[in-house]
Amino acid sequence: MPGVSEKLFIYQINTWVWLNALSREHGMNITLANVPESALRELARPGIDMIWLMGVWQRSPFGRQIGLKYKYQYQSVLPDIKDDDVIGSAYAIHDYRVDDGIGGRKGLAKFRLRLAALGIKLMLDFVPNHVAADHAWTARRPEYIVQGQPIDLERRRSDFFPVKTSTGQRVLAHGRDPNFAGWSDTAQLNAFNPDLRKAHIDILLDIAAQCDGVRCDMAMLMFNDIFANTWNGYVGEKPATDYWRDVIPAIRARYPVFTFVAEVYWDKEYEIIQQGFDFAYDKTFYDRVGEGDVIQLRAHLLANIDYQQHLLRFIENHDEKRAYETLGAQRSRPAATLICTLPGGALLHEGQLVGRTKKLPVQIKRQPDEPADRDLEAYYLRLLRETADPIYRDGQFYLFNVNPAGAGDYSNNNLLAYGWNFPGKDYRLIVVNLTGYRSLGRVKLEVWDWLKDRTWCLFDSIDDTEYERHGREMTHDGLFVDLAPYESHIFKFALDPETITEIMQEVAM
């Protein structure tokens, strides 16, 4: 397993959109070189470890022309959209150079230093599967690109395009995954080409000199088996090793603590972690939360803790609909509790904390005005302050059973209960109701048997309420819980004052 497995909180920012909003707010051109101190401090929310600046690399002029053709599709999000708002896809990269329009390499370096002074790291994008259709490699290094034949321009029009290269006319492939037609603004890289792998290592070494980690787009597409199946008949024999097994060690040799995050699907999380990634997207978690399937979600959380520590939990990102739209105001809260308090990483998306509903196309640089849900924001900030506690990074995790509260009551199946502890010192019990029904149960804490001989105060970090319970009840009968629809509790255990007095008297004797 890779070395990084702590509770990492990543905050994703759509860089161009964020800077555009700041520029309008402050009435001046804001780039990474001159981000106002107030905006920087707002990023430094309690518990945030890393800022992911999405879309800093130079975008494709051809990709922008493609985007302008589809401007009408963006009007549902931005009704007053103008040509200037369309900048091309963040994932049709023309060159791995920080765009001068947002401050260039020097501006990024200055921004990174300011983040570091606040104890926050920086993550950027890496797209291994494809480059922009007008990237220099299409003309100068066509061997890096999957190539077809003239017949493919008729037979597979959506997957191939003609290019005039330094060695004559070629037919090149558009980037794609095997389930969809090619992306018309991209060119498909040949993962089997050893020279491409070396070129990518050089690019990643340069990226690693500018940040602390990368989020790797559609990382599983580079697996030998997946790539061979996607491009069967267009590429040669599989290499002896998978792409990531060549690439990641080369970066870690120079940057040992550099963080690799994989966007990964199709149940390939475990495999990609084995190939060297620190964190892998947990799409199963996302789906189960969206479905409200508590039983299947609990089964998912039974996985080995060493594995779970490398999963990145999220309820939205730039590829998914906004959580406030899919879950609504009420369901967003227990979902937020889960991603913040479960093992592994947590990915938070700009706008998620205040309930934005508009999913932005990655081709535009401006977002519409939306009302902010300040109650939801306050809830998130409370969660972030709570989960900044070391217990969520270094404590022991345990998934508890929730037993029925009484005969004939099966609402316990709506509840998830789990805990963190430093044995004999500190405890957290989290109970979450993901459903729209009042739900009762008993959480049996027998594994925490050191609780049993004392009376404890349970402080709820969610609403500051306090309960007094004896450890014998909690370890033998189970802690009784009664949760309203979409309610969560985060209980912090402390000895009650009378018990503390008794202990002090025993010590004095």
Short mmCIF file of C-alpha atoms in Angstrom, two decimals:
data_model
loop_
_atom_site.label_atom_id
_atom_site.label_comp_id
_atom_site.label_asym_id
_atom_site.label_seq_id
_atom_site.Cartn_x
_atom_site.Cartn_y
_atom_site.Cartn_z
CA MET A 1 0.00 0.00 0.00
CA PRO A 2 1.17 3.61 -0.59
CA GLY A 3 2.41 5.62 2.33
CA VAL A 4 -0.23 8.37 2.62
CA SER A 5 -3.38 7.16 4.36
CA GLU A 6 -4.42 9.91 6.74
CA LYS A 7 -7.77 11.69 6.86
CA LEU A 8 -7.03 14.13 4.03
CA PHE A 9 -9.49 16.96 3.33
CA ILE A 10 -9.25 18.27 -0.25
CA TYR A 11 -11.12 21.42 -1.31
CA GLN A 12 -11.67 21.65 -5.08
CA ILE A 13 -11.73 25.04 -6.79
CA ASN A 14 -12.63 25.74 -10.41
CA THR A 15 -9.74 28.16 -10.80
CA TRP A 16 -10.94 30.38 -13.66
CA VAL A 17 -14.45 30.64 -12.18
CA TRP A 18 -13.13 31.44 -8.71
CA LEU A 19 -10.77 34.14 -9.97
CA ASN A 20 -13.52 35.60 -12.17
CA ALA A 21 -15.84 35.86 -9.18
CA LEU A 22 -13.11 37.51 -7.10
CA SER A 23 -12.37 39.95 -9.92
CA ARG A 24 -16.02 41.01 -10.12
CA GLU A 25 -16.27 41.28 -6.34
CA HIS A 26 -13.16 43.47 -5.99
CA GLY A 27 -13.53 45.45 -9.22
CA MET A 28 -10.08 44.54 -10.51
CA ASN A 29 -8.30 41.72 -12.32
CA ILE A 30 -7.50 39.01 -9.76
CA THR A 31 -5.01 36.28 -10.67
CA LEU A 32 -3.16 33.71 -8.59
CA ALA A 33 -0.47 36.35 -8.09
CA ASN A 34 -2.71 38.80 -6.21
CA VAL A 35 -5.48 36.82 -4.51
CA PRO A 36 -6.86 39.04 -1.71
CA GLU A 37 -5.93 38.01 1.80
CA SER A 38 -9.60 37.71 2.73
CA ALA A 39 -10.17 35.15 -0.05
CA LEU A 40 -7.11 33.20 0.98
CA ARG A 41 -8.24 33.10 4.59
CA GLU A 42 -11.63 31.84 3.49
CA LEU A 43 -9.90 28.87 1.86
CA ALA A 44 -8.12 28.11 5.12
CA ARG A 45 -11.19 26.64 6.72
CA PRO A 46 -10.64 24.46 9.80
CA GLY A 47 -9.35 21.04 8.81
CA ILE A 48 -8.71 21.73 5.09
CA ASP A 49 -5.39 20.09 4.16
CA MET A 50 -5.12 20.63 0.41
CA ILE A 51 -6.55 22.95 -2.25
CA TRP A 52 -7.13 21.41 -5.67
CA LEU A 53 -6.86 24.13 -8.28
CA MET A 54 -8.72 22.60 -11.22
CA GLY A 55 -7.96 23.82 -14.71
CA VAL A 56 -4.78 25.87 -14.36
CA TRP A 57 -3.08 24.51 -17.49
CA GLN A 58 -3.13 26.23 -20.87
CA ARG A 59 -6.34 25.33 -22.69
CA SER A 60 -6.74 24.48 -26.34
CA PRO A 61 -7.64 27.18 -28.90
CA PHE A 62 -9.31 24.44 -30.95
CA GLY A 63 -11.14 23.31 -27.82
CA ARG A 64 -12.44 26.83 -27.32
CA GLN A 65 -13.83 26.83 -30.86
CA ILE A 66 -15.59 23.53 -30.07
CA GLY A 67 -16.95 25.09 -26.88
CA LEU A 68 -18.28 28.12 -28.73
CA LYS A 69 -20.27 25.82 -31.01
CA TYR A 70 -22.03 24.44 -27.94
CA LYS A 71 -22.48 27.76 -26.15
CA TYR A 72 -26.25 27.41 -26.45
CA GLN A 73 -26.06 24.31 -24.24
CA TYR A 74 -24.46 26.31 -21.44
CA GLN A 75 -27.33 28.80 -21.29
CA SER A 76 -29.32 26.57 -18.96
CA VAL A 77 -26.62 27.25 -16.35
CA LEU A 78 -25.59 30.76 -17.38
CA PRO A 79 -28.50 32.42 -19.24
CA ASP A 80 -26.53 35.57 -20.08
CA ILE A 81 -23.45 33.72 -21.32
CA LYS A 82 -21.13 35.58 -23.68
CA ASP A 83 -18.39 34.38 -26.01
CA ASP A 84 -15.80 35.66 -23.55
CA ASP A 85 -17.15 33.27 -20.91
CA VAL A 86 -16.21 30.23 -23.03
CA ILE A 87 -12.55 29.24 -22.58
CA GLY A 88 -12.51 25.58 -23.68
CA SER A 89 -12.37 22.40 -21.64
CA ALA A 90 -10.05 22.14 -18.66
CA TYR A 91 -9.38 18.58 -19.80
CA ALA A 92 -8.31 19.36 -23.35
CA ILE A 93 -4.85 20.51 -22.34
CA HIS A 94 -2.84 22.39 -24.95
CA ASP A 95 0.29 22.60 -22.81
CA TYR A 96 1.23 21.87 -19.19
CA ARG A 97 2.01 25.54 -18.57
CA VAL A 98 0.04 27.59 -16.07
CA ASP A 99 -2.08 29.89 -18.21
CA ASP A 100 -0.84 33.48 -18.26
CA GLY A 101 -4.45 34.63 -17.93
CA ILE A 102 -4.52 33.38 -14.33
CA GLY A 103 -1.02 34.46 -13.35
CA GLY A 104 1.31 31.98 -15.03
CA ARG A 105 3.94 29.87 -13.30
CA LYS A 106 5.16 32.73 -11.10
CA GLY A 107 1.64 33.52 -9.95
CA LEU A 108 1.05 29.88 -9.04
CA ALA A 109 4.34 29.74 -7.12
CA LYS A 110 3.35 32.82 -5.12
CA PHE A 111 -0.09 31.37 -4.38
CA ARG A 112 1.46 28.07 -3.26
CA LEU A 113 3.81 29.84 -0.84
CA ARG A 114 0.89 31.72 0.69
CA LEU A 115 -1.07 28.49 1.11
CA ALA A 116 1.95 26.81 2.71
CA ALA A 117 2.17 29.64 5.24
CA LEU A 118 -1.36 28.66 6.27
CA GLY A 119 -0.43 24.97 6.51
CA ILE A 120 -2.27 24.03 3.29
CA LYS A 121 -0.91 22.02 0.37
CA LEU A 122 -1.66 22.40 -3.33
CA MET A 123 -2.96 19.83 -5.84
CA LEU A 124 -3.19 20.21 -9.64
CA ASP A 125 -4.56 18.17 -12.55
CA PHE A 126 -2.84 15.55 -14.68
CA VAL A 127 -4.62 14.01 -17.67
CA PRO A 128 -2.78 10.84 -18.75
CA ASN A 129 -5.26 9.54 -21.34
CA HIS A 130 -5.35 12.42 -23.83
CA VAL A 131 -4.20 15.88 -24.86
CA ALA A 132 -5.91 18.60 -26.87
CA ALA A 133 -6.53 17.79 -30.53
CA ASP A 134 -4.21 20.69 -31.44
CA HIS A 135 -1.46 19.79 -28.97
CA ALA A 136 2.05 20.04 -30.42
CA TRP A 137 2.48 16.27 -30.18
CA THR A 138 -0.21 15.65 -32.82
CA ALA A 139 2.06 17.22 -35.45
CA ARG A 140 5.53 16.66 -34.00
CA ARG A 141 5.24 13.37 -32.11
CA PRO A 142 2.34 11.50 -33.74
CA GLU A 143 3.79 8.22 -32.49
CA TYR A 144 2.60 9.28 -29.02
CA ILE A 145 -0.99 9.23 -30.36
CA VAL A 146 -3.16 6.23 -31.25
CA GLN A 147 -3.32 6.13 -35.04
CA GLY A 148 -5.88 4.80 -37.47
CA GLN A 149 -6.30 4.40 -41.20
CA PRO A 150 -8.05 6.62 -43.78
CA ILE A 151 -11.01 4.20 -43.74
CA ASP A 152 -11.55 5.09 -40.06
CA LEU A 153 -12.44 8.65 -41.04
CA GLU A 154 -15.56 7.20 -42.67
CA ARG A 155 -16.15 4.14 -40.52
CA ARG A 156 -15.55 5.79 -37.12
CA ARG A 157 -16.00 9.51 -37.71
CA SER A 158 -16.53 10.33 -34.05
CA ASP A 159 -13.33 8.55 -33.00
CA PHE A 160 -10.73 9.69 -35.60
CA PHE A 161 -9.57 12.89 -37.27
CA PRO A 162 -6.97 13.82 -39.90
CA VAL A 163 -3.81 15.74 -39.02
CA LYS A 164 -0.93 17.08 -41.07
CA THR A 165 2.20 15.99 -39.24
CA SER A 166 5.94 16.46 -39.73
CA THR A 167 5.98 13.14 -41.60
CA GLY A 168 2.88 13.68 -43.72
CA GLN A 169 -0.88 13.22 -43.34
CA ARG A 170 -1.96 10.99 -40.45
CA VAL A 171 -5.23 9.73 -39.02
CA LEU A 172 -5.27 10.14 -35.23
CA ALA A 173 -7.73 9.00 -32.60
CA HIS A 174 -9.77 11.21 -30.32
CA GLY A 175 -9.48 10.52 -26.60
CA ARG A 176 -12.26 8.33 -25.25
CA ASP A 177 -13.27 5.75 -22.71
CA PRO A 178 -14.64 2.46 -24.04
CA ASN A 179 -18.26 3.30 -23.21
CA PHE A 180 -18.57 6.50 -25.22
CA ALA A 181 -17.64 8.07 -28.54
CA GLY A 182 -14.45 10.11 -28.75
CA TRP A 183 -14.13 13.57 -27.20
CA SER A 184 -13.86 15.82 -30.25
CA ASP A 185 -11.46 18.34 -28.67
CA THR A 186 -8.87 15.70 -27.70
CA ALA A 187 -6.28 13.30 -29.11
CA GLN A 188 -5.84 9.82 -27.61
CA LEU A 189 -2.41 9.08 -26.18
CA ASN A 190 -0.86 5.64 -26.64
CA ALA A 191 -0.34 4.24 -23.16
CA PHE A 192 1.77 1.39 -24.58
CA ASN A 193 4.39 3.67 -26.09
CA PRO A 194 7.50 3.66 -23.82
CA ASP A 195 8.60 7.07 -25.06
CA LEU A 196 5.23 8.55 -24.10
CA ARG A 197 5.67 7.15 -20.61
CA LYS A 198 9.07 8.83 -20.36
CA ALA A 199 7.59 12.09 -21.64
CA HIS A 200 4.83 11.89 -19.03
CA ILE A 201 7.39 11.29 -16.30
CA ASP A 202 9.17 14.48 -17.36
CA ILE A 203 5.88 16.39 -17.32
CA LEU A 204 4.94 15.04 -13.90
CA LEU A 205 8.36 15.90 -12.47
CA ASP A 206 7.80 19.46 -13.62
CA ILE A 207 4.29 19.47 -12.14
CA ALA A 208 5.61 18.04 -8.87
CA ALA A 209 8.05 20.94 -8.65
CA GLN A 210 5.04 23.27 -8.58
CA CYS A 211 2.63 21.53 -6.19
CA ASP A 212 2.18 18.77 -3.61
CA GLY A 213 -0.06 16.33 -5.47
CA VAL A 214 -2.03 15.57 -8.61
CA ARG A 215 -5.55 14.41 -9.31
CA CYS A 216 -5.21 12.03 -12.27
CA ASP A 217 -8.16 12.14 -14.66
CA MET A 218 -9.80 8.79 -15.55
CA ALA A 219 -6.70 7.02 -14.27
CA MET A 220 -7.94 3.45 -14.90
CA LEU A 221 -7.99 4.04 -18.68
CA MET A 222 -4.22 3.55 -18.61
CA PHE A 223 -4.42 -0.02 -17.26
CA ASN A 224 -2.93 -2.41 -19.80
CA ASP A 225 -6.07 -4.56 -20.01
CA ILE A 226 -8.49 -1.63 -20.30
CA PHE A 227 -6.36 0.21 -22.83
CA ALA A 228 -5.90 -2.93 -24.95
CA ASN A 229 -9.64 -3.58 -24.99
CA THR A 230 -10.47 0.04 -25.82
CA TRP A 231 -8.02 0.22 -28.74
CA ASN A 232 -7.95 -3.40 -29.87
CA GLY A 233 -6.47 -3.56 -33.36
CA TYR A 234 -4.92 -0.08 -33.18
CA VAL A 235 -2.11 -0.64 -30.68
CA GLY A 236 0.55 -3.31 -30.30
CA GLU A 237 1.29 -5.84 -27.59
CA LYS A 238 0.85 -4.97 -23.94
CA PRO A 239 4.01 -3.79 -22.17
CA ALA A 240 5.44 -5.92 -19.39
CA THR A 241 4.30 -3.42 -16.77
CA ASP A 242 1.26 -1.22 -16.32
CA TYR A 243 1.60 2.50 -17.01
CA TRP A 244 1.29 3.63 -13.39
CA ARG A 245 3.86 1.11 -12.15
CA ASP A 246 6.37 2.81 -14.45
CA VAL A 247 5.30 6.40 -13.80
CA ILE A 248 4.60 6.75 -10.07
CA PRO A 249 7.90 5.30 -8.75
CA ALA A 250 9.83 7.66 -11.02
CA ILE A 251 8.11 10.65 -9.42
CA ARG A 252 8.39 9.31 -5.88
CA ALA A 253 12.12 8.78 -6.34
CA ARG A 254 12.52 12.57 -6.40
CA TYR A 255 9.39 13.63 -4.48
CA PRO A 256 8.76 10.88 -1.87
CA VAL A 257 5.68 12.46 -0.24
CA PHE A 258 4.00 13.66 -3.43
CA THR A 259 0.28 12.71 -3.34
CA PHE A 260 -1.40 10.82 -6.18
CA VAL A 261 -5.22 10.87 -6.32
CA ALA A 262 -7.02 8.73 -8.90
CA GLU A 263 -10.34 9.43 -10.52
CA VAL A 264 -11.31 5.79 -10.99
CA TYR A 265 -14.47 3.81 -11.72
CA TRP A 266 -15.64 0.29 -12.70
CA ASP A 267 -14.63 -1.26 -9.32
CA LYS A 268 -10.94 -0.64 -10.05
CA GLU A 269 -10.25 1.19 -6.78
CA TYR A 270 -8.28 -1.59 -5.10
CA GLU A 271 -6.21 -2.29 -8.19
CA ILE A 272 -5.23 1.32 -8.71
CA ILE A 273 -4.24 1.70 -5.06
CA GLN A 274 -2.02 -1.36 -5.49
CA GLN A 275 -0.38 0.41 -8.43
CA GLY A 276 0.78 3.25 -6.20
CA PHE A 277 -2.03 5.76 -5.69
CA ASP A 278 -2.58 7.31 -2.27
CA PHE A 279 -6.30 7.87 -2.77
CA ALA A 280 -8.93 6.56 -5.17
CA TYR A 281 -12.39 7.99 -5.83
CA ASP A 282 -15.05 6.05 -3.91
CA LYS A 283 -17.84 6.05 -6.49
CA THR A 284 -19.62 3.19 -4.69
CA PHE A 285 -20.02 5.39 -1.63
CA TYR A 286 -21.34 8.24 -3.79
CA ASP A 287 -23.91 5.95 -5.43
CA ARG A 288 -25.08 4.40 -2.16
CA VAL A 289 -25.58 7.79 -0.51
CA GLY A 290 -27.49 9.07 -3.54
CA GLU A 291 -29.71 6.00 -3.51
CA GLY A 292 -30.22 6.22 0.25
CA ASP A 293 -29.32 2.52 0.45
CA VAL A 294 -28.20 2.24 4.07
CA ILE A 295 -27.84 -1.56 4.08
CA GLN A 296 -25.56 -1.61 1.03
CA LEU A 297 -23.63 1.38 2.32
CA ARG A 298 -23.00 -0.40 5.61
CA ALA A 299 -21.78 -3.46 3.71
CA HIS A 300 -19.40 -1.19 1.80
CA LEU A 301 -18.04 0.17 5.09
CA LEU A 302 -17.17 -3.34 6.27
CA ALA A 303 -14.12 -3.28 4.00
CA ASN A 304 -10.68 -3.56 5.56
CA ILE A 305 -9.66 -0.33 7.27
CA ASP A 306 -6.28 -0.33 5.49
CA TYR A 307 -8.20 -0.18 2.22
CA GLN A 308 -10.78 2.36 3.36
CA GLN A 309 -8.05 4.77 4.43
CA HIS A 310 -7.12 5.16 0.75
CA LEU A 311 -10.64 5.94 -0.49
CA LEU A 312 -11.69 9.51 -1.31
CA ARG A 313 -15.30 10.10 -0.31
CA PHE A 314 -17.42 12.79 -2.00
CA ILE A 315 -21.04 13.76 -2.62
CA GLU A 316 -20.28 16.10 -5.52
CA ASN A 317 -17.45 17.29 -7.76
CA HIS A 318 -17.22 19.02 -11.13
CA ASP A 319 -18.30 15.83 -12.96
CA GLU A 320 -21.38 15.16 -10.81
CA LYS A 321 -24.53 17.13 -10.14
CA ARG A 322 -24.47 19.42 -7.17
CA ALA A 323 -25.32 17.69 -3.88
CA TYR A 324 -27.83 20.39 -3.01
CA GLU A 325 -29.70 19.54 -6.21
CA THR A 326 -29.58 15.74 -5.88
CA LEU A 327 -29.89 15.41 -2.10
CA GLY A 328 -31.60 18.63 -1.10
CA ALA A 329 -30.97 20.73 1.99
CA GLN A 330 -31.92 18.08 4.55
CA ARG A 331 -30.20 15.03 3.05
CA SER A 332 -27.04 17.04 2.42
CA ARG A 333 -26.38 17.18 6.16
CA PRO A 334 -26.10 13.48 7.03
CA ALA A 335 -24.18 12.95 3.77
CA ALA A 336 -21.76 15.68 4.84
CA THR A 337 -21.39 14.04 8.24
CA LEU A 338 -20.41 10.78 6.57
CA ILE A 339 -17.76 12.14 4.21
CA CYS A 340 -16.20 14.17 7.01
CA THR A 341 -16.12 11.49 9.72
CA LEU A 342 -15.50 8.22 7.86
CA PRO A 343 -11.98 6.87 7.24
CA GLY A 344 -10.09 7.95 4.15
CA GLY A 345 -10.01 11.26 2.32
CA ALA A 346 -12.84 13.73 1.87
CA LEU A 347 -13.35 15.79 -1.29
CA LEU A 348 -15.27 19.03 -0.87
CA HIS A 349 -16.22 21.13 -3.88
CA GLU A 350 -16.37 24.92 -4.00
CA GLY A 351 -20.01 25.95 -3.59
CA GLN A 352 -20.94 22.68 -1.88
CA LEU A 353 -20.76 24.22 1.56
CA VAL A 354 -23.26 26.96 0.72
CA GLY A 355 -25.70 24.88 -1.34
CA ARG A 356 -24.98 25.85 -4.94
CA THR A 357 -27.21 23.92 -7.35
CA LYS A 358 -25.77 24.71 -10.81
CA LYS A 359 -23.29 22.17 -12.20
CA LEU A 360 -20.90 24.21 -14.33
CA PRO A 361 -19.56 23.01 -17.68
CA VAL A 362 -15.75 22.84 -17.53
CA GLN A 363 -15.62 25.01 -20.67
CA ILE A 364 -16.78 28.27 -19.04
CA LYS A 365 -15.16 30.73 -16.62
CA ARG A 366 -18.17 32.41 -15.03
CA GLN A 367 -20.89 31.15 -12.71
CA PRO A 368 -24.37 32.54 -12.06
CA ASP A 369 -25.32 34.26 -8.84
CA GLU A 370 -27.07 31.90 -6.43
CA PRO A 371 -28.38 32.38 -2.89
CA ALA A 372 -26.18 30.89 -0.19
CA ASP A 373 -27.55 28.52 2.44
CA ARG A 374 -25.73 29.90 5.48
CA ASP A 375 -27.24 27.30 7.80
CA LEU A 376 -25.70 24.54 5.69
CA GLU A 377 -22.39 26.41 5.67
CA ALA A 378 -22.47 26.69 9.46
CA TYR A 379 -23.14 22.94 9.64
CA TYR A 380 -20.11 22.19 7.44
CA LEU A 381 -17.89 24.52 9.45
CA ARG A 382 -18.93 22.80 12.65
CA LEU A 383 -18.08 19.44 11.06
CA LEU A 384 -14.70 20.68 9.86
CA ARG A 385 -13.79 22.05 13.28
CA GLU A 386 -14.77 18.74 14.85
CA THR A 387 -12.94 16.53 12.35
CA ALA A 388 -9.74 18.55 12.64
CA ASP A 389 -9.29 16.60 15.89
CA PRO A 390 -6.38 14.08 15.68
CA ILE A 391 -8.69 11.22 16.62
CA TYR A 392 -10.05 11.11 13.04
CA ARG A 393 -6.53 10.71 11.67
CA ASP A 394 -4.77 8.59 14.28
CA GLY A 395 -7.56 6.90 16.22
CA GLN A 396 -8.97 3.40 15.87
CA PHE A 397 -12.09 3.02 13.72
CA TYR A 398 -14.92 0.60 14.44
CA LEU A 399 -18.25 0.01 12.64
CA PHE A 400 -20.96 -0.83 15.18
CA ASN A 401 -24.13 -2.83 14.83
CA VAL A 402 -27.39 -1.00 15.50
CA ASN A 403 -29.86 -3.37 17.13
CA PRO A 404 -33.65 -2.90 17.29
CA ALA A 405 -34.87 -0.63 20.08
CA GLY A 406 -37.85 -2.88 20.70
CA ALA A 407 -39.82 -5.81 19.36
CA GLY A 408 -41.31 -5.22 15.92
CA ASP A 409 -39.34 -2.00 15.31
CA TYR A 410 -36.99 -2.34 12.35
CA SER A 411 -36.15 1.32 11.91
CA ASN A 412 -32.68 0.53 13.25
CA ASN A 413 -31.87 -0.57 9.69
CA ASN A 414 -31.99 3.10 8.68
CA LEU A 415 -29.06 3.96 10.94
CA LEU A 416 -25.30 3.83 10.55
CA ALA A 417 -23.14 3.89 13.67
CA TYR A 418 -19.37 3.92 13.90
CA GLY A 419 -16.72 5.30 16.18
CA TRP A 420 -13.18 6.49 16.67
CA ASN A 421 -11.14 6.08 19.82
CA PHE A 422 -7.82 6.41 21.51
CA PRO A 423 -8.31 3.42 23.88
CA GLY A 424 -8.99 4.55 27.39
CA LYS A 425 -8.51 8.23 26.51
CA ASP A 426 -10.86 9.68 23.91
CA TYR A 427 -13.94 8.53 22.01
CA ARG A 428 -16.28 9.63 19.25
CA LEU A 429 -19.51 7.84 18.36
CA ILE A 430 -21.18 8.91 15.10
CA VAL A 431 -24.80 7.92 14.39
CA VAL A 432 -26.38 8.92 11.08
CA ASN A 433 -29.93 8.64 9.75
CA LEU A 434 -29.83 8.89 5.94
CA THR A 435 -33.57 8.36 5.57
CA GLY A 436 -36.69 10.48 5.81
CA TYR A 437 -38.07 8.42 8.70
CA ARG A 438 -37.70 8.71 12.46
CA SER A 439 -35.43 5.83 13.41
CA LEU A 440 -34.65 4.17 16.74
CA GLY A 441 -32.03 1.67 17.79
CA ARG A 442 -29.48 0.52 20.32
CA VAL A 443 -25.79 0.85 19.55
CA LYS A 444 -23.95 -1.83 21.50
CA LEU A 445 -20.49 -0.60 22.47
CA GLU A 446 -19.16 -3.82 23.97
CA VAL A 447 -15.89 -3.47 22.03
CA TRP A 448 -15.22 -0.36 24.13
CA ASP A 449 -15.36 -2.40 27.33
CA TRP A 450 -13.28 0.14 29.25
CA LEU A 451 -16.42 2.32 29.31
CA LYS A 452 -18.39 -0.08 31.46
CA ASP A 453 -17.42 0.89 35.01
CA ARG A 454 -17.94 4.63 34.71
CA THR A 455 -20.68 7.20 34.14
CA TRP A 456 -20.08 9.28 31.05
CA CYS A 457 -21.24 12.60 29.63
CA LEU A 458 -21.95 12.45 25.91
CA PHE A 459 -21.53 15.83 24.21
CA ASP A 460 -23.13 16.15 20.78
CA SER A 461 -20.82 18.14 18.50
CA ILE A 462 -23.71 18.74 16.09
CA ASP A 463 -26.05 20.66 18.39
CA ASP A 464 -24.15 21.02 21.72
CA THR A 465 -26.63 18.90 23.65
CA GLU A 466 -25.39 16.74 26.52
CA TYR A 467 -26.48 13.33 27.81
CA GLU A 468 -25.40 11.28 30.81
CA ARG A 469 -25.14 7.49 30.41
CA HIS A 470 -23.53 4.68 32.38
CA GLY A 471 -20.95 2.59 30.59
CA ARG A 472 -22.55 -0.68 31.70
CA GLU A 473 -25.76 0.22 29.84
CA MET A 474 -23.87 1.20 26.69
CA THR A 475 -21.67 -1.92 26.60
CA HIS A 476 -24.32 -4.44 27.67
CA ASP A 477 -27.75 -3.24 26.51
CA GLY A 478 -26.56 -0.71 23.96
CA LEU A 479 -26.86 3.06 23.81
CA PHE A 480 -30.44 3.99 22.94
CA VAL A 481 -30.65 6.44 20.05
CA ASP A 482 -33.68 8.19 18.56
CA LEU A 483 -32.98 10.15 15.37
CA ALA A 484 -35.33 12.40 13.44
CA PRO A 485 -35.28 12.18 9.61
CA TYR A 486 -31.82 13.03 8.21
CA GLU A 487 -30.42 13.66 11.68
CA SER A 488 -26.84 12.97 12.79
CA HIS A 489 -25.07 12.80 16.13
CA ILE A 490 -21.36 13.03 16.86
CA PHE A 491 -20.95 12.11 20.51
CA LYS A 492 -17.77 12.99 22.39
CA PHE A 493 -17.34 11.04 25.60
CA ALA A 494 -16.16 12.60 28.86
CA LEU A 495 -16.39 11.46 32.45
CA ASP A 496 -19.17 13.11 34.43
CA PRO A 497 -18.12 15.47 37.27
CA GLU A 498 -19.13 13.11 40.09
CA THR A 499 -17.06 10.28 38.61
CA ILE A 500 -14.05 12.58 38.23
CA THR A 501 -14.41 13.57 41.90
CA GLU A 502 -14.56 9.91 42.94
CA ILE A 503 -11.44 9.11 40.91
CA MET A 504 -9.55 12.05 42.44
CA GLN A 505 -10.56 10.91 45.93
CA GLU A 506 -9.38 7.36 45.19
CA VAL A 507 -6.03 8.71 43.97
CA ALA A 508 -5.69 10.92 47.05
CA MET A 509 -6.23 7.91 49.34
#
